[in-house]
mmCIF file of N, CA and C in Angstrom:
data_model
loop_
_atom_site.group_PDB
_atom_site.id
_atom_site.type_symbol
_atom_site.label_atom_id
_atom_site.label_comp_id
_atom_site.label_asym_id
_atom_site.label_seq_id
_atom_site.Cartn_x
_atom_site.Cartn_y
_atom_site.Cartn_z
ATOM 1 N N UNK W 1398 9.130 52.344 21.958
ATOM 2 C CA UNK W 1398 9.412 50.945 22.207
ATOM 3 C C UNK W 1398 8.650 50.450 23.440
ATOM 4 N N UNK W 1399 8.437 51.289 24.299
ATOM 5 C CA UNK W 1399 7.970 50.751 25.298
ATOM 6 C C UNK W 1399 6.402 50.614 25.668
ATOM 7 N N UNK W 1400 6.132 51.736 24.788
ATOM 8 C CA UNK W 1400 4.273 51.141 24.426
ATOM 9 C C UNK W 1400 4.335 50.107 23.374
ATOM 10 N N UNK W 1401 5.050 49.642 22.498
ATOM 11 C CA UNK W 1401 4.668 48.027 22.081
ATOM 12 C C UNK W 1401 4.671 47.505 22.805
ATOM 13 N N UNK W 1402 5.835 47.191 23.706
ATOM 14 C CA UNK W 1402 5.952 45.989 24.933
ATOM 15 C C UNK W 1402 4.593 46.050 26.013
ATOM 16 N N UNK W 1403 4.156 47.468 26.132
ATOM 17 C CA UNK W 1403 3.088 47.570 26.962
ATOM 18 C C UNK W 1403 1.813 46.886 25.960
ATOM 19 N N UNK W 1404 1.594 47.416 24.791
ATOM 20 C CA UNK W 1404 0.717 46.955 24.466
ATOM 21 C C UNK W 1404 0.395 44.686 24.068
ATOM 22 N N UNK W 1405 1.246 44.655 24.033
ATOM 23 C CA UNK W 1405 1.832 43.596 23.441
ATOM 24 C C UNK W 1405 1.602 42.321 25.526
ATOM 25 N N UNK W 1406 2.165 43.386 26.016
ATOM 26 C CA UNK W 1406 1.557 42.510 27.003
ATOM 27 C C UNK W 1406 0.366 42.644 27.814
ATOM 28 N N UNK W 1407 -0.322 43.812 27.106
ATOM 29 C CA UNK W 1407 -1.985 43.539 27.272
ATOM 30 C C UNK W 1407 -2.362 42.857 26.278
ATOM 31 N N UNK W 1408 -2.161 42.455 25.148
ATOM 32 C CA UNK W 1408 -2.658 41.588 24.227
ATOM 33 C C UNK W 1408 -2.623 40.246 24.747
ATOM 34 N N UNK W 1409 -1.345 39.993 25.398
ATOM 35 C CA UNK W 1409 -1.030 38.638 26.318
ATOM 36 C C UNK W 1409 -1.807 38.503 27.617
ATOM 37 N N UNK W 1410 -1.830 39.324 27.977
ATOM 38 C CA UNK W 1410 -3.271 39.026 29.558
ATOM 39 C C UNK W 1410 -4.385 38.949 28.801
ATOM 40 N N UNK W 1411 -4.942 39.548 27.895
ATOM 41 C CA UNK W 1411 -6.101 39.494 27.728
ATOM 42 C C UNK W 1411 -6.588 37.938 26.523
ATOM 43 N N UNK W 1412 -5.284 37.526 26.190
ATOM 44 C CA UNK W 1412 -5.442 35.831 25.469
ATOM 45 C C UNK W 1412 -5.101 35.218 26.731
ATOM 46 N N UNK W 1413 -4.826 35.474 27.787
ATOM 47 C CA UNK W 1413 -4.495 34.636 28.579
ATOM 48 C C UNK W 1413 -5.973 34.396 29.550
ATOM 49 N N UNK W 1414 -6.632 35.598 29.610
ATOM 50 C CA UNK W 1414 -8.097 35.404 29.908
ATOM 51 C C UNK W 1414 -8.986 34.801 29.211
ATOM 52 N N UNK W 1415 -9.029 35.556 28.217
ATOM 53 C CA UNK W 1415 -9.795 34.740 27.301
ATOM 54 C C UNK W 1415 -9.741 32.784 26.921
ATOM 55 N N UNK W 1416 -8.176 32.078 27.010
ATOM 56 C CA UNK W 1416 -7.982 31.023 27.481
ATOM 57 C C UNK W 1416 -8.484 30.253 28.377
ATOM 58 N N UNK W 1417 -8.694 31.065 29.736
ATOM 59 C CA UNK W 1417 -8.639 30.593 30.570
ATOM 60 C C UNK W 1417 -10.372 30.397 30.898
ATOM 61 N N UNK W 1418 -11.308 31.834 30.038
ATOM 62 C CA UNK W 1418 -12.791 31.144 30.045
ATOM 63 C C UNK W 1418 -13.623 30.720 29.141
ATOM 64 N N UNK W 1419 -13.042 30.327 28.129
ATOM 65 C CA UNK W 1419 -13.576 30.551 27.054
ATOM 66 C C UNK W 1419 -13.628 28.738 26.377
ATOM 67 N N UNK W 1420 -14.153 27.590 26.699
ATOM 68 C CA UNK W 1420 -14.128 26.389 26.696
ATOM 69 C C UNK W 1420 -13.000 26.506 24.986
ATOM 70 N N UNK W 1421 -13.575 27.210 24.072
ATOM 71 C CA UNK W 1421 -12.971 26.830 22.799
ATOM 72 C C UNK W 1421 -11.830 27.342 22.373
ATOM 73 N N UNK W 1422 -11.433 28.304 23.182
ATOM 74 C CA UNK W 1422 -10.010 28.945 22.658
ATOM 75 C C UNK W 1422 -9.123 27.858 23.816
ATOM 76 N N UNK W 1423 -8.206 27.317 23.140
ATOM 77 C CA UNK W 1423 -6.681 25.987 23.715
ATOM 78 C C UNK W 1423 -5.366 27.076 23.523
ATOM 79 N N UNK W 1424 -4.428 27.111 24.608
ATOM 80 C CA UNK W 1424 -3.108 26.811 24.274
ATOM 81 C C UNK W 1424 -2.462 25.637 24.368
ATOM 82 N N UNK W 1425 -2.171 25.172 23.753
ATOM 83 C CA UNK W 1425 -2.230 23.566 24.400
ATOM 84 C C UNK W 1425 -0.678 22.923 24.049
ATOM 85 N N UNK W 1426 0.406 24.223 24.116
ATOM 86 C CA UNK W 1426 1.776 23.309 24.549
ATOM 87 C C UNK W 1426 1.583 23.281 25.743
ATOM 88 N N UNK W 1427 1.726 22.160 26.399
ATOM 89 C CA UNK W 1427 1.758 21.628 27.484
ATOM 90 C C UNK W 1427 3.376 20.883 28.261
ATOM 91 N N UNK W 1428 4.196 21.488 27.779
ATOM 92 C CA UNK W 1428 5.119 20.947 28.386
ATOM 93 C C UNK W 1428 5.521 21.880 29.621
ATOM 94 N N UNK W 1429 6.313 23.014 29.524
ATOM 95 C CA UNK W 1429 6.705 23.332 30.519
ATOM 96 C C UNK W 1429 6.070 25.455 30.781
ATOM 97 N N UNK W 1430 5.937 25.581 32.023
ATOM 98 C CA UNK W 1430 5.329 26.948 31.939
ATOM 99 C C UNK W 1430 5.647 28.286 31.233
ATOM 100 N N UNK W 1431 7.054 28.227 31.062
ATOM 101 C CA UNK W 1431 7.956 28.993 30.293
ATOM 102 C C UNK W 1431 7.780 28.853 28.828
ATOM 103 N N UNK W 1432 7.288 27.489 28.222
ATOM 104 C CA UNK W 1432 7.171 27.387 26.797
ATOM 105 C C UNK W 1432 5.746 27.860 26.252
ATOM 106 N N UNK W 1433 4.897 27.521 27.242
ATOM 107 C CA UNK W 1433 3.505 28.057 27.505
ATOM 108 C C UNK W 1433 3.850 30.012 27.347
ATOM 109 N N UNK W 1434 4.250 30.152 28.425
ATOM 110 C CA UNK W 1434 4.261 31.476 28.353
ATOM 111 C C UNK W 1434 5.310 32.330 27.234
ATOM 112 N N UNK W 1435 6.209 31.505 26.592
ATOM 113 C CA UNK W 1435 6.830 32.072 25.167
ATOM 114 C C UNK W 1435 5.325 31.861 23.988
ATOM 115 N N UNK W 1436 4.820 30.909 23.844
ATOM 116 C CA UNK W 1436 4.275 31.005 22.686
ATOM 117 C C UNK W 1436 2.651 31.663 23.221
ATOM 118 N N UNK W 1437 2.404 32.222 24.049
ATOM 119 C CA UNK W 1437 1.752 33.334 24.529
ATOM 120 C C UNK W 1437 2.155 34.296 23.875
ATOM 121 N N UNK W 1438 2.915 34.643 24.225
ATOM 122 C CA UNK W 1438 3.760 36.128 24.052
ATOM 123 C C UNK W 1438 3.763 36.475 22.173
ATOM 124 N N UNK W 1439 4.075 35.072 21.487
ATOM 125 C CA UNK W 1439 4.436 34.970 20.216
ATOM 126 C C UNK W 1439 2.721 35.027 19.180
ATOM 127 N N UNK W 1440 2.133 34.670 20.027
ATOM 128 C CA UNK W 1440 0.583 34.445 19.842
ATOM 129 C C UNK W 1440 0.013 36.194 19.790
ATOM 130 N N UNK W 1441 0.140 36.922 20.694
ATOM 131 C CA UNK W 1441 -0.004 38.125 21.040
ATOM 132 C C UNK W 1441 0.557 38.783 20.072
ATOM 133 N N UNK W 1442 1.736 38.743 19.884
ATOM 134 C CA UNK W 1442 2.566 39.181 18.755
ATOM 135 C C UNK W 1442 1.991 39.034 17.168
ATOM 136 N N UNK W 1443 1.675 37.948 17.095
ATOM 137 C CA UNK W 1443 0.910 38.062 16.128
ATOM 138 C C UNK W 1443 -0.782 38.370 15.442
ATOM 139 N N UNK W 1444 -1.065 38.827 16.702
ATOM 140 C CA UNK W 1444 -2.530 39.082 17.103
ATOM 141 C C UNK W 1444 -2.760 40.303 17.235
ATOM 142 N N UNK W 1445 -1.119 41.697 17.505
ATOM 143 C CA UNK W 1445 -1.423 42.633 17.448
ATOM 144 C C UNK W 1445 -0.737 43.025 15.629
ATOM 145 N N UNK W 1446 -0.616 41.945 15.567
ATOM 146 C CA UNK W 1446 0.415 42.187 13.605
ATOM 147 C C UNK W 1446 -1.054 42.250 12.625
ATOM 148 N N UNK W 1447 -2.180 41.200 13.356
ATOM 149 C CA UNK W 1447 -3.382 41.106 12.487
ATOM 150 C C UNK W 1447 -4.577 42.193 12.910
ATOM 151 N N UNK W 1448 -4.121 43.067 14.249
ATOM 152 C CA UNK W 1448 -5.116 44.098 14.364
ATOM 153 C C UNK W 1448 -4.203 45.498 13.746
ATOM 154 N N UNK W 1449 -3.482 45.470 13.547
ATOM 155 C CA UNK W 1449 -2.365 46.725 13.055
ATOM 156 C C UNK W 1449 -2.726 46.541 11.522
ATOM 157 N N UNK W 1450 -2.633 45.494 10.916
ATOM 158 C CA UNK W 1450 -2.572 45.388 9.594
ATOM 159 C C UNK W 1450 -3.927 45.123 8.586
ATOM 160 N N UNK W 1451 -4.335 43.977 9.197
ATOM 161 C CA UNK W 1451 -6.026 43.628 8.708
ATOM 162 C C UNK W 1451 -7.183 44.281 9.410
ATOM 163 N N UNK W 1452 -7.446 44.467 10.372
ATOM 164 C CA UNK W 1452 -8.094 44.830 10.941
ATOM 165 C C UNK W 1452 -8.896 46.245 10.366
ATOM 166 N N UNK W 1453 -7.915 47.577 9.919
ATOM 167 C CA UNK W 1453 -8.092 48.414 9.211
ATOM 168 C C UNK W 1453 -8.825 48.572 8.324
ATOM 169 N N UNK W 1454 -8.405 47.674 7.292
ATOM 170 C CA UNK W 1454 -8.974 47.220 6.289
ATOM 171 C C UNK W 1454 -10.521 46.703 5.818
ATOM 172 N N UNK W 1455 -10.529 46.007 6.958
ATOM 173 C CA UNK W 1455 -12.114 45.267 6.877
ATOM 174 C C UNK W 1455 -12.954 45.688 7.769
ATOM 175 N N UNK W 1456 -12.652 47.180 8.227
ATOM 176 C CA UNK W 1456 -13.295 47.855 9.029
ATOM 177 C C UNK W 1456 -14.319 48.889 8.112
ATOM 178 N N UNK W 1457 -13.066 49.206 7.064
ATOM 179 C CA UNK W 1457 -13.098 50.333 5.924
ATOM 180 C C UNK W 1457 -14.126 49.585 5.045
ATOM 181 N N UNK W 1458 -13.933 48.319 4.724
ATOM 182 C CA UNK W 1458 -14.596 47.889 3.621
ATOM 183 C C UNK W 1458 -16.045 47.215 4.695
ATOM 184 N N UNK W 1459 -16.134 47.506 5.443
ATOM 185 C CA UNK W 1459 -17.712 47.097 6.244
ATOM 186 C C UNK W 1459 -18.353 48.205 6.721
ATOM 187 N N UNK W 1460 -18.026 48.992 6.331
ATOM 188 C CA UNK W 1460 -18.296 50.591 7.103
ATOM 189 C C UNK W 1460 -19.882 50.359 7.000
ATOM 190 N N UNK W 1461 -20.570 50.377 5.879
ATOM 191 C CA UNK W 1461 -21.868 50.289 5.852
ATOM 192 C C UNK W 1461 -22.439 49.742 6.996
ATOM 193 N N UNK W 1462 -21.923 48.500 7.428
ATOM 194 C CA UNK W 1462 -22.475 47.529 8.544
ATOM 195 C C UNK W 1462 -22.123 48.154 9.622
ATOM 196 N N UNK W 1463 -21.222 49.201 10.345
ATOM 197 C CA UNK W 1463 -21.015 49.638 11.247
ATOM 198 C C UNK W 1463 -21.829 50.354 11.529
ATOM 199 N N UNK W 1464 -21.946 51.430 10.314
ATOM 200 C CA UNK W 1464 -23.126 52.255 10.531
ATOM 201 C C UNK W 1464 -24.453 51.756 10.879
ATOM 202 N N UNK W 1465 -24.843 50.720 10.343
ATOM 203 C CA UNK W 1465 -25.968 50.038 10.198
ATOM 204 C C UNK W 1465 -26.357 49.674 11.816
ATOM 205 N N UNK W 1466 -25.489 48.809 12.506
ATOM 206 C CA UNK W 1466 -25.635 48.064 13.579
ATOM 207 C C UNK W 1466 -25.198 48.950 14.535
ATOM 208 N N UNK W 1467 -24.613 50.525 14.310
ATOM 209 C CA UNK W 1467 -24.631 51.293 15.484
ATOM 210 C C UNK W 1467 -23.111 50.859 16.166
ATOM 211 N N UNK W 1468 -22.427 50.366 15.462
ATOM 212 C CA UNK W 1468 -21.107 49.701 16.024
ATOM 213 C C UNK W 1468 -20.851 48.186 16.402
ATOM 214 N N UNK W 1469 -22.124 47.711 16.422
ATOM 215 C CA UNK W 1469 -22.287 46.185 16.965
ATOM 216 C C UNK W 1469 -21.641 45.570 16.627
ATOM 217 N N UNK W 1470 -21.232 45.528 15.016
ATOM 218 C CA UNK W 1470 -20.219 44.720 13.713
ATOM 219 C C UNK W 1470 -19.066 44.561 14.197
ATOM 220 N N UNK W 1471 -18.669 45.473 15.290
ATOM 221 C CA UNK W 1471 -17.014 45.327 15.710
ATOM 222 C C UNK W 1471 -16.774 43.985 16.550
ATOM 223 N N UNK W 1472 -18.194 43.310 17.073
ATOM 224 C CA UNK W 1472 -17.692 42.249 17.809
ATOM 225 C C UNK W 1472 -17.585 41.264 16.459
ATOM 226 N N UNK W 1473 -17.769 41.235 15.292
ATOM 227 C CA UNK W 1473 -17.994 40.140 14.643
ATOM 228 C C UNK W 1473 -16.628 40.745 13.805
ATOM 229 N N UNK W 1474 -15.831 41.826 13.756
ATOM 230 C CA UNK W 1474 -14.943 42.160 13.534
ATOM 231 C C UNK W 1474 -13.862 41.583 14.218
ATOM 232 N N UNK W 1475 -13.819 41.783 15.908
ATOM 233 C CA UNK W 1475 -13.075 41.177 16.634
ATOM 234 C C UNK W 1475 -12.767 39.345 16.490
ATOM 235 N N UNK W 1476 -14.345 38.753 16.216
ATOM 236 C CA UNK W 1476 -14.058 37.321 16.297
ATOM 237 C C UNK W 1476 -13.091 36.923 15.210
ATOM 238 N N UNK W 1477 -13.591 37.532 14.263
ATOM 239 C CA UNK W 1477 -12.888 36.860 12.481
ATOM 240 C C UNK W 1477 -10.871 37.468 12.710
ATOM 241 N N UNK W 1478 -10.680 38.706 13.398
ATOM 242 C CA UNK W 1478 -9.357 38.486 13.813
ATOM 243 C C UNK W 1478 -8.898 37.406 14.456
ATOM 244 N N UNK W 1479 -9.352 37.064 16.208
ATOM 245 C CA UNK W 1479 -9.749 35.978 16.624
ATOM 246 C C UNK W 1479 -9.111 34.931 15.612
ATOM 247 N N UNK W 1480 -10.216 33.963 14.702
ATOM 248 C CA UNK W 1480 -10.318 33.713 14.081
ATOM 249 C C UNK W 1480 -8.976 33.574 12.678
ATOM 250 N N UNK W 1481 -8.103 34.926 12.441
ATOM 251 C CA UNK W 1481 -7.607 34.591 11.482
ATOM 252 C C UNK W 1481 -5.957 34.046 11.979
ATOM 253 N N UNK W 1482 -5.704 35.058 13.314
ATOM 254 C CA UNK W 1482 -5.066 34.922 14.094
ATOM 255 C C UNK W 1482 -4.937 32.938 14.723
ATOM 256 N N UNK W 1483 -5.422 32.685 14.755
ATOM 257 C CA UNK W 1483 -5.683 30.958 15.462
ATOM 258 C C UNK W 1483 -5.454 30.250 13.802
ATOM 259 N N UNK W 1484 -5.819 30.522 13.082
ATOM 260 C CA UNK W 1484 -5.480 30.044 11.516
ATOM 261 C C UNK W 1484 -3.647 30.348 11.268
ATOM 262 N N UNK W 1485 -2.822 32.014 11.323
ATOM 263 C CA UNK W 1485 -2.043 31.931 11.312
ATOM 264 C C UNK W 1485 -1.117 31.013 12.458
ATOM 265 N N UNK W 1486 -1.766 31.455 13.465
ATOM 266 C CA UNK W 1486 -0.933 30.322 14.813
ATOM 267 C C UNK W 1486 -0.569 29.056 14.134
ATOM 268 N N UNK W 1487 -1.443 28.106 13.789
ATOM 269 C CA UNK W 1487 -1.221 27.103 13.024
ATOM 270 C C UNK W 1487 -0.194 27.269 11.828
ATOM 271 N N UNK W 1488 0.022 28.149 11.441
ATOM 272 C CA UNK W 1488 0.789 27.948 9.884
ATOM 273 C C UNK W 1488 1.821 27.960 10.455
ATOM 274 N N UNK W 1489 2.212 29.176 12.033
ATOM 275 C CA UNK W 1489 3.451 28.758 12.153
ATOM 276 C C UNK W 1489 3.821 27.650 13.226
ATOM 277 N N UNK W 1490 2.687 27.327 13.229
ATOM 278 C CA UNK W 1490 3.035 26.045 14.235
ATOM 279 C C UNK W 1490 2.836 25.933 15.867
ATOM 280 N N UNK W 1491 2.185 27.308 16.156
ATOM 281 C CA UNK W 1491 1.702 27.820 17.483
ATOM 282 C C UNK W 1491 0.544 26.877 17.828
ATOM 283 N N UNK W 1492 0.502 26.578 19.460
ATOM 284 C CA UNK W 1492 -0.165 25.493 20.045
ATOM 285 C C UNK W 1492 -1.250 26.422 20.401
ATOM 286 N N UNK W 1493 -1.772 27.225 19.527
ATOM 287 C CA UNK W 1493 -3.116 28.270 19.609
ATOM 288 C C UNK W 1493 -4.291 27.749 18.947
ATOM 289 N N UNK W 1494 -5.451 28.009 19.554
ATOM 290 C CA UNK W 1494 -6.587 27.113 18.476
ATOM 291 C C UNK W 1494 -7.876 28.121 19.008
ATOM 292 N N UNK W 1495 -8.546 28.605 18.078
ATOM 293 C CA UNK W 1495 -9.918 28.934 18.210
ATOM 294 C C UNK W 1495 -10.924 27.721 17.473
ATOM 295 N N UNK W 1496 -12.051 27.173 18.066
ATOM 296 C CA UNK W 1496 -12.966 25.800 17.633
ATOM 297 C C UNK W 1496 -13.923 26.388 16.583
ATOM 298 N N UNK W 1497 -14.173 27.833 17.075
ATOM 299 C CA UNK W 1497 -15.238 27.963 16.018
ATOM 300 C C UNK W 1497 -15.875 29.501 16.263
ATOM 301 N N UNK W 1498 -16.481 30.387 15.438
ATOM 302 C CA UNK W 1498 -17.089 31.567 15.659
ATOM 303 C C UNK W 1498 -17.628 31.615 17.026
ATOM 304 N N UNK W 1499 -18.838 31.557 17.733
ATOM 305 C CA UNK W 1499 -19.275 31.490 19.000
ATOM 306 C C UNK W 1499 -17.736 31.727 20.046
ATOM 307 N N UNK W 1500 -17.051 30.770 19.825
ATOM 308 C CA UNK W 1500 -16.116 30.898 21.060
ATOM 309 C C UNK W 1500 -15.285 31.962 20.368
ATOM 310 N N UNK W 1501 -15.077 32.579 19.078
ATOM 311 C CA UNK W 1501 -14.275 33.279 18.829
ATOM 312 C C UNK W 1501 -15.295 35.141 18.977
ATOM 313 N N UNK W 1502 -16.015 34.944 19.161
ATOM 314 C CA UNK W 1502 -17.216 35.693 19.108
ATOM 315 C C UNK W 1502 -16.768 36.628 20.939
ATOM 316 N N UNK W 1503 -17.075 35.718 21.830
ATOM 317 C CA UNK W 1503 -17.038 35.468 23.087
ATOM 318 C C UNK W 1503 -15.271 36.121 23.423
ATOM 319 N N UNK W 1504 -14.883 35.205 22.965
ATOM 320 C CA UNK W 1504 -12.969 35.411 23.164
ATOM 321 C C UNK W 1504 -12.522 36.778 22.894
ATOM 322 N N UNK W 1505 -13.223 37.172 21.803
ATOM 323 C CA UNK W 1505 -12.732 38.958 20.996
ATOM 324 C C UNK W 1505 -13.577 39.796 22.379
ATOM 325 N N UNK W 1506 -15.132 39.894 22.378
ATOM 326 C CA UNK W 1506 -15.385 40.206 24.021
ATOM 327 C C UNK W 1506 -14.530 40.100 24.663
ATOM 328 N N UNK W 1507 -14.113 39.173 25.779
ATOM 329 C CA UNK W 1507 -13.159 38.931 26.099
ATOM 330 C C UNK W 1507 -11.992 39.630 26.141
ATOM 331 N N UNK W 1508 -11.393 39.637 25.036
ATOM 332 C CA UNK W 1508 -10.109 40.465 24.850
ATOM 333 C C UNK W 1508 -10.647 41.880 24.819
ATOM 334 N N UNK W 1509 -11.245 42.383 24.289
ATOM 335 C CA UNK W 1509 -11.601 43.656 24.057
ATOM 336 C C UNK W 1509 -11.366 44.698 25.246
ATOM 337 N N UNK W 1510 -12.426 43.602 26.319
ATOM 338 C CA UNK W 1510 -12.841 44.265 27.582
ATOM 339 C C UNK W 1510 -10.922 44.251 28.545
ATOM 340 N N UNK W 1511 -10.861 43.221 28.446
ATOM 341 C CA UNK W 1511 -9.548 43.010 29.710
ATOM 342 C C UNK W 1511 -8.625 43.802 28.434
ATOM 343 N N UNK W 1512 -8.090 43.570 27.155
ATOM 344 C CA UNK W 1512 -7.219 44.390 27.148
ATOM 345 C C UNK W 1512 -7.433 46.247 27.199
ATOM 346 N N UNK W 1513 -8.544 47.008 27.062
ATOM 347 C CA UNK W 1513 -8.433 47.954 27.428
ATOM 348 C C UNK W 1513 -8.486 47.879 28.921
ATOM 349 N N UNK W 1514 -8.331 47.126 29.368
ATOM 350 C CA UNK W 1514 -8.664 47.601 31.602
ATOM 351 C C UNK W 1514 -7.231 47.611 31.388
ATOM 352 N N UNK W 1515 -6.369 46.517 30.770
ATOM 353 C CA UNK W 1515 -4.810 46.261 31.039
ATOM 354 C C UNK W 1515 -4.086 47.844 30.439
ATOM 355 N N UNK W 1516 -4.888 48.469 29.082
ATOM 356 C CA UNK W 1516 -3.950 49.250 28.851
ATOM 357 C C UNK W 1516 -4.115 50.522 29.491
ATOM 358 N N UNK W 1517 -5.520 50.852 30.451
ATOM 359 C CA UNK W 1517 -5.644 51.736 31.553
ATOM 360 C C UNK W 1517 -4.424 51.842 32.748
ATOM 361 N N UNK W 1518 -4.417 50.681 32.974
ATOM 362 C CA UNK W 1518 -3.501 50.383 33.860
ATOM 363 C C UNK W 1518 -1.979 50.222 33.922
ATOM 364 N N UNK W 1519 -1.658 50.163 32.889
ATOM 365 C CA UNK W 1519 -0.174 50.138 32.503
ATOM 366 C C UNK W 1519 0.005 50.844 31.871
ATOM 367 N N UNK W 1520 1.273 51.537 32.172
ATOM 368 C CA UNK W 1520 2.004 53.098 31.755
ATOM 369 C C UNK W 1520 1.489 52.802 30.062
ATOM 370 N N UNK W 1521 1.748 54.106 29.545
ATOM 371 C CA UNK W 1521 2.024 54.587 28.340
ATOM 372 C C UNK W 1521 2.533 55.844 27.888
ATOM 373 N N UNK W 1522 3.918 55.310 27.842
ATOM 374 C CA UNK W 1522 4.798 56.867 27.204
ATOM 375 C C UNK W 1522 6.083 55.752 26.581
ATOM 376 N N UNK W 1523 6.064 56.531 25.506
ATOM 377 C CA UNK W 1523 7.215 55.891 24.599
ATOM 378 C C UNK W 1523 8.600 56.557 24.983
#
């Protein structure tokens, strides 16, 4: 239990970076800091539901391209999560928005890098 919560709140620092440089990725409830920082958390949550579940998948079925590009494919792997993740946000109504590949491109960078520094840094033992 306690490496989800760990992981789950490196998923949340590292959308919270990525937010914060990334002109095209918005959280954009704007009312109060606490509601901001719930649908963070809920955003993350569902961002580690689409790297647990999809992610796998279209790793397996691109393998060729991995091989091909030497691993490169994983950033264009990362964006389209990115990407599907900011699509589900919307369905459930999350004030999450990716504008477009490039910034979702950038944002998965982004996350990639800060959430492994975050999960260096914070315990892991269940």
């Amino acid at each position: 239990m306690t490496n989800f919560v760990v992981k789950t709140l490196a998923n949340a620092a590292a959308l919270a970076v990525a937010i914060w440089l990334v002109a095209g990725i918005t959280l954009d409830d704007g009312s109060t800091m606490g509601r901001r920082t719930l649908t963070l958390i809920l955003v993350a949550l569902l961002f580690g539901l689409v790297n647990l579940i999809v992610k796998p998948v279209v790793k397996l079925l691109s393998l060729p391209l991995f091989i091909l590009t030497l691993g490169l494919f994983t950033l264009v792997v990362n964006a389209l999560m990115l990407l599907l993740t900011s699509w589900l946000a919307d369905q459930f109504d999350l004030s999450f928005h990716v504008d477009n590949f490039w910034s979702a491109l950038i944002g998965g960078l982004i996350i990639s890098v800060v959430s492994w520094a975050a999960n260096m840094v914070l315990p892991d033992n269940d």
